[in-house]
Short mmCIF file of C-alpha atoms and ligand atoms in Angstrom, two decimals:
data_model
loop_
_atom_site.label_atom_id
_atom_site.label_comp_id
_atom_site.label_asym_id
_atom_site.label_seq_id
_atom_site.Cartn_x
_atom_site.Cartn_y
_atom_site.Cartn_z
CA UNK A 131 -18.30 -33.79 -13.43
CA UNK A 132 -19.17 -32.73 -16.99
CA UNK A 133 -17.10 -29.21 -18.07
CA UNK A 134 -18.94 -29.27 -21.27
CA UNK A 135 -21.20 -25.99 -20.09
CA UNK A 136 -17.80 -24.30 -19.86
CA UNK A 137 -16.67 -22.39 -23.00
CA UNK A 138 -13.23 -20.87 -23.49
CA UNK A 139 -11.92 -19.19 -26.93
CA UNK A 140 -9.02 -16.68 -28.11
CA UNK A 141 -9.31 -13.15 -28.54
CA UNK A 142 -7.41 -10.18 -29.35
CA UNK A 143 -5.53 -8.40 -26.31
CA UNK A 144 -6.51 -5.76 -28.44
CA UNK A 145 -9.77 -6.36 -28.53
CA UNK A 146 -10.32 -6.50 -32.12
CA UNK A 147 -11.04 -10.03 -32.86
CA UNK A 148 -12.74 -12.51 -30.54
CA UNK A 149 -14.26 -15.88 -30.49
CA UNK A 150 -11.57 -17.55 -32.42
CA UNK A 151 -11.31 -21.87 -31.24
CA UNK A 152 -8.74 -22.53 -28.78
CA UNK A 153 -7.86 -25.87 -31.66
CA UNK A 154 -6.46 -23.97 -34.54
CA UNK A 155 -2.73 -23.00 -36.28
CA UNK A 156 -3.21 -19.30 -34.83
CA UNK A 157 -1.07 -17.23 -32.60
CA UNK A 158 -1.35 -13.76 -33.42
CA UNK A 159 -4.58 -11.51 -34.14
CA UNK A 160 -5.70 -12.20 -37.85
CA UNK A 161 -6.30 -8.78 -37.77
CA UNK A 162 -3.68 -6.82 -36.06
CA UNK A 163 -1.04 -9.18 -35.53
CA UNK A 164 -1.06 -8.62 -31.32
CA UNK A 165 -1.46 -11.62 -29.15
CA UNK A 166 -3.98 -13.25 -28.48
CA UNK A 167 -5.52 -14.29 -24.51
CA UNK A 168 -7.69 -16.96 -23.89
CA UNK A 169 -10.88 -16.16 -22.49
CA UNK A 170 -13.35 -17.84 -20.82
CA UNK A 171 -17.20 -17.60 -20.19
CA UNK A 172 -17.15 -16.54 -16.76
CA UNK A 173 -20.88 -15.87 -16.69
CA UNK A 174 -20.92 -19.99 -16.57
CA UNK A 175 -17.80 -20.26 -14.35
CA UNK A 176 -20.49 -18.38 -12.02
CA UNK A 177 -23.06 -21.38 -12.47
CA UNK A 178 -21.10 -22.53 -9.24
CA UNK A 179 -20.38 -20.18 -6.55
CA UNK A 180 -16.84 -19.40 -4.73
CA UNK A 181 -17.56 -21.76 -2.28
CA UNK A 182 -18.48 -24.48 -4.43
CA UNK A 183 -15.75 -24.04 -6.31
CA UNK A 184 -12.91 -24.31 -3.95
CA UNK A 185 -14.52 -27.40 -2.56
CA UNK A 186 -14.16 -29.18 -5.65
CA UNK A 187 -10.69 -27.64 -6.91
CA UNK A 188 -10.28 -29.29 -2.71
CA UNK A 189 -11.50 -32.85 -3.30
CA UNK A 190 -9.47 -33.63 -6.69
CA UNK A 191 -5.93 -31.97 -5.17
CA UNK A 192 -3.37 -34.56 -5.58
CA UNK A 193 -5.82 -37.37 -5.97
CA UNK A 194 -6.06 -40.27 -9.11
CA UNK A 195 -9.04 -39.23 -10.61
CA UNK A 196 -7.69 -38.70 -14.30
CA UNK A 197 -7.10 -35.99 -15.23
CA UNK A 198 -8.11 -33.96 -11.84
CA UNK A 199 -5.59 -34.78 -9.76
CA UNK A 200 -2.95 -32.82 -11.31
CA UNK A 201 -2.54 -29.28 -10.43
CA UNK A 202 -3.74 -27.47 -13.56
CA UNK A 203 -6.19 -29.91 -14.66
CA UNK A 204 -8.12 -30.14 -10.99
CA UNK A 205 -8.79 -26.55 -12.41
CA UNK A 206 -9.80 -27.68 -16.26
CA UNK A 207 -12.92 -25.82 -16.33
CA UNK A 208 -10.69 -22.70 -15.78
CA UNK A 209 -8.17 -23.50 -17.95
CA UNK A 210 -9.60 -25.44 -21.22
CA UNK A 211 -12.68 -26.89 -20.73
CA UNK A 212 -13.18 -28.15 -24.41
CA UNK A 213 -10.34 -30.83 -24.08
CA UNK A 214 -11.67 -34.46 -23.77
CA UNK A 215 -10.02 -35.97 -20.86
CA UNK A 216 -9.27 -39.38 -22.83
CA UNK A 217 -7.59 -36.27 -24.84
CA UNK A 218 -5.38 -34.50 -21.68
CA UNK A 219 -1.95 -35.33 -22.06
CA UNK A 220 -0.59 -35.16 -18.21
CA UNK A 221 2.40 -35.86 -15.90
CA UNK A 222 0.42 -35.28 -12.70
CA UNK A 223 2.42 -31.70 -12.72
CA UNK A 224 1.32 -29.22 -10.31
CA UNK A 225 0.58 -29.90 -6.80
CA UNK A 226 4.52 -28.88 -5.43
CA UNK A 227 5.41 -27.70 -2.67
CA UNK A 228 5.22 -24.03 -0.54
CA UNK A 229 7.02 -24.10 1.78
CA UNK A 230 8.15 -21.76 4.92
CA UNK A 231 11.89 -20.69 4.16
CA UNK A 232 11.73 -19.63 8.16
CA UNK A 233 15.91 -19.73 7.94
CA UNK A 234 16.76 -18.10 5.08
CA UNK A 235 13.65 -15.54 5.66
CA UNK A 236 15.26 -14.91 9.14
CA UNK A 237 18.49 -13.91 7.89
CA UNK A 238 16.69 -10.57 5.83
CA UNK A 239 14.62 -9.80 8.72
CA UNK A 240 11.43 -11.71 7.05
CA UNK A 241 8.61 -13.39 9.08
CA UNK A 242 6.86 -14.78 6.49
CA UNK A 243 9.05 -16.10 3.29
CA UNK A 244 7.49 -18.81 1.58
CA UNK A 245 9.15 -20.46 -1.46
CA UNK A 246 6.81 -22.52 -4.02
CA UNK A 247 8.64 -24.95 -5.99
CA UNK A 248 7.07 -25.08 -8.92
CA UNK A 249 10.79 -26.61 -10.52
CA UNK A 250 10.29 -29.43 -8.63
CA UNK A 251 8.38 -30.87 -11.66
CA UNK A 252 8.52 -33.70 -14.22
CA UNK A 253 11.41 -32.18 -16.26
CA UNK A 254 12.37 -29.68 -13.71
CA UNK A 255 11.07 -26.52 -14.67
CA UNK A 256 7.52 -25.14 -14.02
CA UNK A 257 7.10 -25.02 -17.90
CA UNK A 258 5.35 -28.39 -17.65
CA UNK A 259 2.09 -26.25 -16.12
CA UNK A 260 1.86 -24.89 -19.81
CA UNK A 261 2.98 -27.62 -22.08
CA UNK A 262 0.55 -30.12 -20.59
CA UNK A 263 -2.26 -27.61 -21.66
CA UNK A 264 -0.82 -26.87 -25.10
CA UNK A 265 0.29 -30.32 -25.56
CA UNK A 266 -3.53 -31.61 -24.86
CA UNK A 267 -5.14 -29.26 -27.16
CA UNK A 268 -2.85 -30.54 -29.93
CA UNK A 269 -3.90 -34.25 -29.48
CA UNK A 270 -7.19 -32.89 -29.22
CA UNK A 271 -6.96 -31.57 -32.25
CA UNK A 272 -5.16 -34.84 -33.82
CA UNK A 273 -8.18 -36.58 -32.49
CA UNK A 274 -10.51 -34.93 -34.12
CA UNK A 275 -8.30 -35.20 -37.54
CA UNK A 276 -6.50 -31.74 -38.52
CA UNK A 277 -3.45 -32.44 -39.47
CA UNK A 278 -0.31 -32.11 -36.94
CA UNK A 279 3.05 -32.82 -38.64
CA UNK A 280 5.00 -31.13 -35.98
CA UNK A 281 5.16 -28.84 -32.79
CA UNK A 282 8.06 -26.66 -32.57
CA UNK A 283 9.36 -24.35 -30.46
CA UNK A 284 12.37 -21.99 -30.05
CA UNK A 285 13.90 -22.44 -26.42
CA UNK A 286 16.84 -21.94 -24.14
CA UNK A 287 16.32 -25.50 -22.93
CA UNK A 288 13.70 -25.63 -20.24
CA UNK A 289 10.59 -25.26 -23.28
CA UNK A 290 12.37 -27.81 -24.99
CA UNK A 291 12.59 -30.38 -22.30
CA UNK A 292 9.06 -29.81 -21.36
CA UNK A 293 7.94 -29.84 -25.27
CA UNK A 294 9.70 -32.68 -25.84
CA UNK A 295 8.46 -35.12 -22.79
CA UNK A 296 4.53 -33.90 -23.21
CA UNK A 297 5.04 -35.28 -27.02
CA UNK A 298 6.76 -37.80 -26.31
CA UNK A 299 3.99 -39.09 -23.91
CA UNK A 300 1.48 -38.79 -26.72
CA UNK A 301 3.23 -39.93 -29.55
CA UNK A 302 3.42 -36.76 -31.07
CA UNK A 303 6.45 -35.21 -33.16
CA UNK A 304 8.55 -32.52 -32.05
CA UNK A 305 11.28 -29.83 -33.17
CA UNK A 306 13.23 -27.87 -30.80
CA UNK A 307 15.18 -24.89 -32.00
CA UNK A 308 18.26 -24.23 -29.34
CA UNK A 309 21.08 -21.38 -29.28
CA UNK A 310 24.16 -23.71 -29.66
CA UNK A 311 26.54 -23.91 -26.67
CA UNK A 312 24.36 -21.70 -24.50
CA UNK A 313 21.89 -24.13 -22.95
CA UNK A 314 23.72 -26.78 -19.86
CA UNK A 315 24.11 -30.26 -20.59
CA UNK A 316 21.06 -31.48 -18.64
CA UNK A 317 18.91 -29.19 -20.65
CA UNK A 318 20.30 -30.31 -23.95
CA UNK A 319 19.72 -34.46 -23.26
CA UNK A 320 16.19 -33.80 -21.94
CA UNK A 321 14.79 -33.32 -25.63
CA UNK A 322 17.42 -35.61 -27.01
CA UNK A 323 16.75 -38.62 -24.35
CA UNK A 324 12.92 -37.65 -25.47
CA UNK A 325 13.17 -38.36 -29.29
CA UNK A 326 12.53 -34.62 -30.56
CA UNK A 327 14.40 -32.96 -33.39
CA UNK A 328 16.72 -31.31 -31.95
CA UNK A 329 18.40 -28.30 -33.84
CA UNK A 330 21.69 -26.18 -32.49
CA UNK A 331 21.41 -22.78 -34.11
CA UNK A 332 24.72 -20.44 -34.05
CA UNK A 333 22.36 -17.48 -32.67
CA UNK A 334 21.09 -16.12 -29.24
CA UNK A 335 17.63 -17.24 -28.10
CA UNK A 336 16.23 -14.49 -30.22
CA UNK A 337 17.87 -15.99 -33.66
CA UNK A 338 15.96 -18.99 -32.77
CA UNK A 339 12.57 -17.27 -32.04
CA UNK A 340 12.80 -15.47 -35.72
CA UNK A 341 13.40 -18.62 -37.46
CA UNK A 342 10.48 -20.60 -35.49
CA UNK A 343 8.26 -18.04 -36.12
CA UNK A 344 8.83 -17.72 -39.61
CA UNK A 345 8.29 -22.03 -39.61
CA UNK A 346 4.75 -21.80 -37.88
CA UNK A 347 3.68 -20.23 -40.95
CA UNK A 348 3.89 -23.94 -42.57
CA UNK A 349 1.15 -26.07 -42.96
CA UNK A 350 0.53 -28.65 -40.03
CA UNK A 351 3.27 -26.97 -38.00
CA UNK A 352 2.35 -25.79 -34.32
CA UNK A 353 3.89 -23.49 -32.47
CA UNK A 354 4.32 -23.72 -28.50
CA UNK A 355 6.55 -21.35 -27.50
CA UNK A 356 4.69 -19.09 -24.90
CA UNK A 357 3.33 -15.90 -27.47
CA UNK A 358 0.96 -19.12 -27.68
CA UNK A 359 -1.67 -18.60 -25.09
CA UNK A 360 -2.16 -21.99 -24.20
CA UNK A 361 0.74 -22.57 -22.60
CA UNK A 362 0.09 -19.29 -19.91
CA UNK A 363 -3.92 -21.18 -19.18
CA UNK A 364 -1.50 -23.79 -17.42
CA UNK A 365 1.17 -21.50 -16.09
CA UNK A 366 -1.78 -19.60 -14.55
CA UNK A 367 -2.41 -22.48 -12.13
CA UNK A 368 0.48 -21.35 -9.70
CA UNK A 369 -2.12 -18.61 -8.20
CA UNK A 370 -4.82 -20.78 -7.88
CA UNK A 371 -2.50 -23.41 -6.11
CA UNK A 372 -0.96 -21.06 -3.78
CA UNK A 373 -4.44 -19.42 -2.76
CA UNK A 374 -5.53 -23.06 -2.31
CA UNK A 375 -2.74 -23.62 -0.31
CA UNK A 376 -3.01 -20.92 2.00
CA UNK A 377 -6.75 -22.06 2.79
CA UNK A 378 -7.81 -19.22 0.11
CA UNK A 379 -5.76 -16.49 1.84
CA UNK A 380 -3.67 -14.16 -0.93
CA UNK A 381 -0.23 -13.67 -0.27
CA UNK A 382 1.11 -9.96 0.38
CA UNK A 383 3.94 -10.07 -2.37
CA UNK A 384 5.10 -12.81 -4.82
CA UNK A 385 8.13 -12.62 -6.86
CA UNK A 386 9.11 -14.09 -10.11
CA UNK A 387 11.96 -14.07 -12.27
CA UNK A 388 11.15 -13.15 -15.70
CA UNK A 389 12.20 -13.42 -19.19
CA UNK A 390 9.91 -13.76 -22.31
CA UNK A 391 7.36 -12.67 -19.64
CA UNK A 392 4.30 -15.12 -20.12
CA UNK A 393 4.82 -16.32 -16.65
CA UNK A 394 4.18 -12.72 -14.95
CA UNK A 395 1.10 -13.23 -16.82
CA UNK A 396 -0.21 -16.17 -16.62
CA UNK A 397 0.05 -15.28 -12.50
CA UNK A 398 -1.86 -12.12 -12.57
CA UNK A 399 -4.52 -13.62 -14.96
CA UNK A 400 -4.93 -16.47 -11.80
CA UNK A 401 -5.13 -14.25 -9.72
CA UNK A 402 -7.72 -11.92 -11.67
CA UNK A 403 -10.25 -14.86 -12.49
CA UNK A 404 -10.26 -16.00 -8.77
CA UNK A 405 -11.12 -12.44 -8.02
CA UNK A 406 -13.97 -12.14 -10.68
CA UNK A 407 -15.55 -15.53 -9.22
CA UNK A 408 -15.37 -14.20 -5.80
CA UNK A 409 -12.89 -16.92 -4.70
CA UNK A 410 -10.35 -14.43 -2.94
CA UNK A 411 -11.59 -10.58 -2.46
CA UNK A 412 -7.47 -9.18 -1.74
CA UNK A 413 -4.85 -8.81 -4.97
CA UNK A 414 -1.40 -9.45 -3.76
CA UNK A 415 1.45 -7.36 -5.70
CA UNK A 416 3.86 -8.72 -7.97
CA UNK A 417 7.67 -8.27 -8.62
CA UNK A 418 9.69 -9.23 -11.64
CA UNK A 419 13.09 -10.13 -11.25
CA UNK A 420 15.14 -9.83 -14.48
CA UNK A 421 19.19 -10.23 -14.77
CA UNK A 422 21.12 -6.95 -15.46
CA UNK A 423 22.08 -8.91 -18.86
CA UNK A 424 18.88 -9.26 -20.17
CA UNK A 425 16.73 -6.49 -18.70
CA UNK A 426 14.78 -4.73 -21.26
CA UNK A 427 11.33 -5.11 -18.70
CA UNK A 428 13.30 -3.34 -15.77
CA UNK A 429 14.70 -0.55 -18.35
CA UNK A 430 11.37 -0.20 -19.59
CA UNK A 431 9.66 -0.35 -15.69
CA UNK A 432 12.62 2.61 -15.23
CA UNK A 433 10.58 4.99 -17.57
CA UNK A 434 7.26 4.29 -16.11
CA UNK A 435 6.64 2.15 -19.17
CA UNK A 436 7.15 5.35 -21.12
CA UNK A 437 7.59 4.28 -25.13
CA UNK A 438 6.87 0.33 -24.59
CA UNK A 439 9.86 -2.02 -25.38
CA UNK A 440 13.48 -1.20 -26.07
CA UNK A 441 15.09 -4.63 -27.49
CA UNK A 442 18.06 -5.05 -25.87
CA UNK A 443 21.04 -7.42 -26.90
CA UNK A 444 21.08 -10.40 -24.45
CA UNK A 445 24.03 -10.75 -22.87
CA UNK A 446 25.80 -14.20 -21.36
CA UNK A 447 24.10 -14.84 -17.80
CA UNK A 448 24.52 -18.08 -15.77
CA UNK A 449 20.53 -17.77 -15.49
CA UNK A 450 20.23 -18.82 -19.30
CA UNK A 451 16.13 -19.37 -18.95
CA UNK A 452 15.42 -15.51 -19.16
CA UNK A 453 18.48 -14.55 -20.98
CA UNK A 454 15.89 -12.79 -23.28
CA UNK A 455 15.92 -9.73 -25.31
CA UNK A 456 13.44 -9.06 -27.48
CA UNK A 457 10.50 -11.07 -24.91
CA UNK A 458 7.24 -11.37 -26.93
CA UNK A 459 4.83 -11.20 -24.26
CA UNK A 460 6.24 -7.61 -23.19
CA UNK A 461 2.44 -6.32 -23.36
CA UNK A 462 1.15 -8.60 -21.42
CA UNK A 463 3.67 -7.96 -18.57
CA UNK A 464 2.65 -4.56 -19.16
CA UNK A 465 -1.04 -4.85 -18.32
CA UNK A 466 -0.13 -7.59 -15.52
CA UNK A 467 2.03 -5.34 -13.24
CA UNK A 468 0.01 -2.44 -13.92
CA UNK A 469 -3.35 -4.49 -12.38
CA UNK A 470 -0.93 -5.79 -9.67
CA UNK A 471 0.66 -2.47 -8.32
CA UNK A 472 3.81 -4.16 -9.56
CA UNK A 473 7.62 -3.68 -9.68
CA UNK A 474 10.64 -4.91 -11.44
CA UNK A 475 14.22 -5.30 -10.31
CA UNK A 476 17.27 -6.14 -11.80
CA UNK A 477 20.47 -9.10 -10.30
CA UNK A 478 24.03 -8.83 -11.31
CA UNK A 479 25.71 -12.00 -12.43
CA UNK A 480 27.36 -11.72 -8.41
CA UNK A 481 24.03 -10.65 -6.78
CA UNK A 482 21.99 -14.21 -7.88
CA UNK A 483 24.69 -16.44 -7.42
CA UNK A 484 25.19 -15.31 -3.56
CA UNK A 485 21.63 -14.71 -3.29
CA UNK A 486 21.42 -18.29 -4.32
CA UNK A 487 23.77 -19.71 -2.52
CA UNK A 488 22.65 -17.85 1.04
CA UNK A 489 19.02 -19.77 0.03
CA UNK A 490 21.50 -22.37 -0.24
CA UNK A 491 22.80 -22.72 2.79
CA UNK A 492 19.58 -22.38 4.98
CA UNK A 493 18.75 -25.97 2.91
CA UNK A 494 17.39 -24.92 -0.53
CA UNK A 495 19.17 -25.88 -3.53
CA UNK A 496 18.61 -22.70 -6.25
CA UNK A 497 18.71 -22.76 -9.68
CA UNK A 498 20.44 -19.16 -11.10
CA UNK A 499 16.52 -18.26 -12.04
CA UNK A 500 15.28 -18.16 -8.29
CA UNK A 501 18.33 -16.74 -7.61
CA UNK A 502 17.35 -13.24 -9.97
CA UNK A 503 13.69 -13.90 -7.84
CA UNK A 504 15.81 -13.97 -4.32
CA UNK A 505 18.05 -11.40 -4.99
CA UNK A 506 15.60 -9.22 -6.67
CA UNK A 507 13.16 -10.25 -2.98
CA UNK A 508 16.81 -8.73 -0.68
CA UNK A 509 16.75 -5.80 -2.78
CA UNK A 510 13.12 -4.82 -2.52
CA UNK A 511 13.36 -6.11 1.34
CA UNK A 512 16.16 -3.81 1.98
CA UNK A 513 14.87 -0.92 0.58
CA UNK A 514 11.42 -1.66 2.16
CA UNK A 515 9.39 -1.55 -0.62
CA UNK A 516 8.61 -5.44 1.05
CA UNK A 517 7.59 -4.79 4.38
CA UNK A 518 9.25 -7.45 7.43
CA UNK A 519 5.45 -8.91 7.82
CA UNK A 520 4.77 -8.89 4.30
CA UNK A 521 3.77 -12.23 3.51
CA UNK A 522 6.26 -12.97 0.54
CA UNK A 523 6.33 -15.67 -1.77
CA UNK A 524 9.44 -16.66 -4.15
CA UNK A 525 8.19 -18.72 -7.55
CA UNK A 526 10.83 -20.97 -7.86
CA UNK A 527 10.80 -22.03 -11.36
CA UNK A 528 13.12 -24.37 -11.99
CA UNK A 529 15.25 -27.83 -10.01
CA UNK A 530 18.43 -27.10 -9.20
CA UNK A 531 19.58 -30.07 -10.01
CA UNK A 532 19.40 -29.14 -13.78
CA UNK A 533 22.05 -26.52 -13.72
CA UNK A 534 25.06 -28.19 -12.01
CA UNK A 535 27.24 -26.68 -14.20
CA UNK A 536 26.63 -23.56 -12.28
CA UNK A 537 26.27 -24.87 -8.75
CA UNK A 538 29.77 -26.68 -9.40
CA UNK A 539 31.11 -23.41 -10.90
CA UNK A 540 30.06 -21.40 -7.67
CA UNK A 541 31.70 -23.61 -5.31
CA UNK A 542 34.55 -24.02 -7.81
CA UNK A 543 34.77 -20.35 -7.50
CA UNK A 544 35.28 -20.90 -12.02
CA UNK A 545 32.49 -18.36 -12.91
CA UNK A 546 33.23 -15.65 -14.77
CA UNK A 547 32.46 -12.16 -13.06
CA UNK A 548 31.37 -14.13 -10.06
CA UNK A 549 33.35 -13.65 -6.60
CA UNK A 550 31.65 -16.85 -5.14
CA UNK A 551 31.73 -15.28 -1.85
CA UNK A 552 30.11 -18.69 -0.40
CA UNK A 553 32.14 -21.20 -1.92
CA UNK A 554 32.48 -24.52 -0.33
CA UNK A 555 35.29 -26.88 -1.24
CA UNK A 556 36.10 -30.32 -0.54
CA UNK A 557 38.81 -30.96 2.42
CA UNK A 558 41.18 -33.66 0.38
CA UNK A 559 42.85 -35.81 3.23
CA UNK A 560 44.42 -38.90 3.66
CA UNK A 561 42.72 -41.81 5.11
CA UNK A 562 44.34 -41.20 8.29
CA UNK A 563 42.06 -40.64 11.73
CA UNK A 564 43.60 -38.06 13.37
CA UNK A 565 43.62 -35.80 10.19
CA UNK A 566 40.00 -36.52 9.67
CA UNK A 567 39.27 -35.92 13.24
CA UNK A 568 40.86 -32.45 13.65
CA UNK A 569 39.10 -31.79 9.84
CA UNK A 570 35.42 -33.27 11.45
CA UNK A 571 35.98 -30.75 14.88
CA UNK A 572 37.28 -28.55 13.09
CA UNK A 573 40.37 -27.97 14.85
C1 PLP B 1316 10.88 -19.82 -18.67
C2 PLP B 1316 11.57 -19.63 -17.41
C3 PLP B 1316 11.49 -18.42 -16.71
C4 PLP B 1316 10.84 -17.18 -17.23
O1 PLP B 1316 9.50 -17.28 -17.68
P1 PLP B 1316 9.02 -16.26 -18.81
O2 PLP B 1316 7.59 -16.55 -19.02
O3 PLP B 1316 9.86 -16.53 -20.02
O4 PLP B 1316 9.24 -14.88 -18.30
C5 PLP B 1316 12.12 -18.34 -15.48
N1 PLP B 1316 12.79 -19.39 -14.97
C6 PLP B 1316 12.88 -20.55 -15.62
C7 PLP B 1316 13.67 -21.67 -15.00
C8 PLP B 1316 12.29 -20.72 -16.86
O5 PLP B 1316 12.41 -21.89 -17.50
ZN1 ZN B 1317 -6.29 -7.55 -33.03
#
């Protein structure tokens, strides 16, 4: 299928400026300096009807057909149709699971809990739904010879991972700006094993955003952290996949944990184009889930939105992805729960980590991130704001298996501020069968 009679460009989210090419060095409104979406001709996108549509986004799911089988480009001519597909850089990301939590669901009185594991991805966050987008325009744009020298970003580890492996696919140089000694140890190797640049700043998150910023301004220098639009085109996939998943049937509730705040985006602007091309006719609501040590959305949420953003200073919190202050896309959130009826809650360092480890023990394995998202979900449960037949889904956005510092430190019971009310230790025995017996039966 040819996507060349689909169009999509930047524009102002102010409005002001519009038509700007998707393969350029900007990132803020020439004009105004606000961010900038991408938009798309939907007049086209209307070529093919709703039907149509969802049978072809059907027939490519998790086939071989390059690029289409993976899960945000089986949507390219909603995401960024101008990309050559001998351009797409891909690592079949998408296409994870949702699945029925029935256990864990049971235990807060929930029918219908459905978790999507968007973490269970090439580098183990669902930041590889963006970077393969932004990563693809920028070999698109090699291609068609403007000058590259570098990609950068500004991360607390999971951007960096997934910048580095996209650029490493294609050859393409990268620089990763990281707050030293606050990322774990299987965030820090990813870009390392991966060949990028790899900087250690002594500053928060924050510190390392200024800086990048201020380095975008070179010549041949691109930034991908997510004030870049492209990366939230990708991200944006997760509502298209979960509608697809449900045979086209929108979900009551879903819940993500947020930080810099592109994701909460990125889902409502899914969930807005499959409503404008008639694909789904329902809007499901949204909740935020921020940590009590980086909550300037929630404070903000707390006043109505009253007076935009308050900065806060980031404070240390084992869910180091969202540990995020001063979060750039704080508009955007804005306009995204306000379309979506939607609501933000707050975890405590204790809350996420037994909220986590309950998931845990009906046979999920949660990163601290999904643990804000679940304990933010037991809040809103409890205080019924989620009804018991809501139809609730969890964005899980990262593996657990990338933060074993903190699932050892639970069951360790070695986390600061954290009671570990869960913990499960080894039984150290002897190799002796009657000790081993009594410790099996548990006499
Ligand atoms: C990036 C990230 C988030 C938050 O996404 P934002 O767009 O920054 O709000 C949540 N969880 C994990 C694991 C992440 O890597
Ligand atoms: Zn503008």
């Amino acid at each position: 299928m040819d996507a060349k009679p689909y169009r999509a460009w930047l524009r102002c989210i102010e409005g002001c400026v519009d038509e700007l090419p998707l393969e350029g060095f900007v990132y803020r409104c020439p004009r105004c300096d606000a961010l900038l979406d991408v938009a798309h001709d939907v007049d086209a996108l209307r070529g093919r009807s709703a039907a149509e549509w969802k049978a072809l986004f059907d027939v490519r799911y998790k086939r071989t057909q390059w690029p289409y089988g993976s899960g945000v480009w089986g949507k390219k001519e909603w995401v960024a149709p101008g990309v050559d597909n001998d351009n797409v850089v891909s690592l079949d990301e998408g296409g994870t699971n949702l699945f029925w939590a029935e256990r864990y669901g049971k235990t807060l009185e929930l029918t219908e809990l459905w978790i999507k594991m968007c973490g269970n991805s090439h580098t183990g966050s669902f930041k590889d739904l963006g970077m393969t987008v932004l990563v693809s325009v920028v070999n698109e744009m090699i291609k068609r010879a403007m000058p590259v020298r570098a990609v950068i970003c500004a991360s607390t580890g999971d951007t960096s991972a997934s910048l580095a492996a996209y650029c490493a696919v294609a050859g393409i140089p990268a620089a990763v700006l990281l707050p030293r000694g606050k990322i774990s140890t299987a965030q820090l190797v990813q870009p390392l094993a991966n060949g990028a640049r790899v900087l250690a700043l002594d500053t928060d998150f924050d510190g390392c955003m200024a800086i990048v910023q201020q380095l975008s301004r070179e010549p041949g220098i691109y930034l991908a952290n997510s004030m870049n639009p492209l990366r939230l085109e990708g991200q944006k996939t997760i509502s298209i996949e979960i509608a697809q998943q449900f045979d086209w049937e929108v979900p009551d509730w879903i819940i993500i944990p947020g930080g810099n705040l592109g994701n909460v985006s990125a889902l409502a602007a899914g969930f807005t184009m499959m409503l404008e091309l008639g694909l789904i006719n329902k809007k499901p609501r949204i909740a935020v889930g921020q940590v009590a040590a980086a909550n300037p959305l929630y404070r903000s949420f707390q006043r109505g939105f009253e007076g935009g953003l308050t900065p806060v200073q980031a404070e240390a919190t084992q869910a180091t992805a969202i540990q995020i202050g001063n979060p750039v896309s704080y508009p955007r959130a804005v306009r995204a729960l306000r379309a979506y009826d939607g609501v933000v809650e707050q975890a405590t360092e204790n809350e996420l980590a037994d909220a986590a480890a309950r998931a845990d023990l009906a046979g999920l394995f949660t990163d601290p991130h999904t643990g804000v998202a679940l304990a933010v979900l037991e809040k809103l449960v409890a205080r019924r704001v989620i009804g018991r037949d809501d139809r609730v889904v969890v964005i899980s956005t990262a593996s657990g298996l990338k933060f074993t510092e903190f699932k050892v430190g639970y069951h360790e019971r070695m986390l600061p501020g954290i009671s570990a009310g869960y913990a499960n230790r080894p039984i150290e025995l002897p190799a002796v069968y009657e000790d081993v017996r009594r410790a099996v039966l548990g006499g």
